[in-house]
Structures are given as structure tokens and as C-alpha cells.
Tab-separated table of C-alpha atoms in Angstrom:
chain	number	residue	atom	x	y	z
A	13	UNK	CA	121.168	131.299	137.403
A	14	UNK	CA	119.356	134.276	137.490
A	15	UNK	CA	115.532	134.473	137.001
A	16	UNK	CA	115.105	136.897	134.593
A	17	UNK	CA	115.469	135.017	131.037
A	18	UNK	CA	115.866	138.251	129.056
A	19	UNK	CA	119.068	139.831	131.328
A	20	UNK	CA	120.654	136.263	131.265
A	21	UNK	CA	120.139	136.040	127.241
A	22	UNK	CA	121.700	139.317	126.303
A	23	UNK	CA	124.944	138.738	126.660
A	24	UNK	CA	125.150	136.364	123.904
A	25	UNK	CA	124.066	138.779	121.231
A	26	UNK	CA	125.315	138.399	117.785
A	27	UNK	CA	128.413	139.970	116.869
A	28	UNK	CA	131.018	140.344	114.085
A	29	UNK	CA	132.768	136.516	113.284
A	30	UNK	CA	131.070	135.301	116.780
A	31	UNK	CA	127.361	133.155	116.326
A	32	UNK	CA	126.304	133.042	120.122
A	33	UNK	CA	123.335	130.583	119.320
A	34	UNK	CA	124.552	127.635	121.568
A	35	UNK	CA	125.124	129.685	124.425
A	36	UNK	CA	121.808	131.507	123.572
A	37	UNK	CA	120.163	127.927	123.559
A	38	UNK	CA	121.806	127.014	126.739
A	39	UNK	CA	120.604	129.862	128.620
A	40	UNK	CA	117.586	129.776	127.548
A	41	UNK	CA	117.578	126.039	128.282
A	42	UNK	CA	118.797	126.307	131.924
A	43	UNK	CA	116.512	129.042	132.543
A	44	UNK	CA	113.790	126.688	132.098
A	45	UNK	CA	114.956	124.159	133.776
A	46	UNK	CA	116.017	126.131	136.938
A	47	UNK	CA	112.440	128.038	136.570
A	48	UNK	CA	110.651	124.968	136.419
A	49	UNK	CA	111.578	122.272	138.929
A	50	UNK	CA	109.420	119.534	137.872
A	51	UNK	CA	110.655	119.894	134.645
A	52	UNK	CA	113.731	119.913	135.537
A	53	UNK	CA	113.593	116.687	137.755
A	54	UNK	CA	111.693	114.927	134.759
A	55	UNK	CA	114.543	115.969	132.401
A	56	UNK	CA	117.213	114.812	134.771
A	57	UNK	CA	115.416	111.386	135.618
A	58	UNK	CA	115.198	111.017	131.564
A	59	UNK	CA	119.224	111.552	131.514
A	60	UNK	CA	119.803	109.094	134.484
A	61	UNK	CA	117.500	106.387	132.919
A	62	UNK	CA	119.345	106.416	129.683
A	63	UNK	CA	122.791	106.164	131.416
A	64	UNK	CA	121.265	103.603	133.744
A	65	UNK	CA	121.950	105.632	136.737
A	66	UNK	CA	120.259	105.751	140.188
A	67	UNK	CA	117.270	108.521	139.503
A	68	UNK	CA	117.284	111.734	141.249
A	69	UNK	CA	114.909	112.164	144.322
A	70	UNK	CA	111.600	113.337	144.221
A	71	UNK	CA	111.456	117.104	145.091
A	72	UNK	CA	114.982	117.488	145.516
A	73	UNK	CA	116.458	120.491	144.867
A	74	UNK	CA	118.630	121.374	141.658
A	75	UNK	CA	120.989	123.885	140.975
A	76	UNK	CA	121.564	124.670	137.129
A	77	UNK	CA	124.665	126.949	136.570
A	78	UNK	CA	126.159	127.688	133.022
A	79	UNK	CA	129.318	128.496	131.805
A	80	UNK	CA	131.179	127.662	135.030
A	81	UNK	CA	134.903	128.274	134.768
A	82	UNK	CA	137.345	125.318	135.393
A	83	UNK	CA	140.734	126.370	134.756
A	84	UNK	CA	139.695	127.702	131.582
A	85	UNK	CA	137.171	125.297	130.506
A	86	UNK	CA	133.230	126.039	130.281
A	87	UNK	CA	131.167	123.342	130.160
A	88	UNK	CA	127.851	124.780	128.658
A	89	UNK	CA	125.481	123.454	131.864
A	90	UNK	CA	125.794	121.974	135.218
A	91	UNK	CA	123.310	120.437	137.132
A	92	UNK	CA	124.158	119.784	141.157
A	93	UNK	CA	121.414	117.552	142.484
A	94	UNK	CA	121.755	114.693	145.665
A	95	UNK	CA	125.328	114.896	146.265
A	96	UNK	CA	125.707	114.648	142.137
A	97	UNK	CA	126.901	116.342	138.997
A	98	UNK	CA	125.689	116.576	135.614
A	99	UNK	CA	127.852	118.120	133.073
A	100	UNK	CA	126.175	118.916	129.820
A	101	UNK	CA	127.789	120.145	126.746
A	102	UNK	CA	125.391	121.203	123.995
A	103	UNK	CA	126.039	121.557	120.040
A	104	UNK	CA	124.242	123.457	117.761
A	105	UNK	CA	125.225	122.211	114.148
A	106	UNK	CA	128.626	121.637	115.215
A	107	UNK	CA	130.645	118.612	116.555
A	108	UNK	CA	132.224	117.878	119.742
A	109	UNK	CA	136.325	118.502	119.682
A	110	UNK	CA	138.367	115.905	120.511
A	111	UNK	CA	138.542	114.630	124.275
A	112	UNK	CA	136.334	117.565	125.114
A	113	UNK	CA	133.993	115.629	127.749
A	114	UNK	CA	137.137	114.101	129.250
A	115	UNK	CA	138.374	117.688	129.985
A	116	UNK	CA	135.705	118.189	132.922
């Protein structure tokens, strides 16, 4: 994740027949999480709590990446911390495709 938010968002400019809203939101959110580690830790611990998982250790380093290529499949956001990975698929006014999360 680069620390320059505007550079990260630039590649998602609107084009004919393509609305980059989900990618734009993902990049902005990923930038926030990466550049404000305490918020990223809070967010992951909130998710872990909802899923009844072990909490992320206080002060653990988390790497946030977007659009990682898994043999042609690209989840929106991945958080790697404490030997675990959290995979996120963001939606803005659209639904998950069948088996979309299982693909990752």
C-alpha cells in the first residue's frame, strides 16, 4: 500500500461503461487503515469480535493490500496480521455473486 492517497485513487477514474465506485471506496478505506494503525487495529478487532475470533494483538503490524491477484480472482482488500489473513469483498449498491467469497 502506498502512502499517497491521490495516487492510489487516480487509477479508478470514471470511464465509459465502467463505474469504479467500489474500487475507489476500497482504496480510500485501505489507505485510512494502513496510515492509521490504531484505527486498523480497532477495525480488525471489531470484525474478529463479530466472528467470535481471537483478537489481534495490541500493536501488531498489519499489512493492508488491495486487488491481490489469486489466479484471476481479486478480492478487494486483504489484511495480514498475527499470522492470519482477513479477506474483504466490498459492495456498493451491488450484491455478491454466487460463491464469490468461497473463491478466495
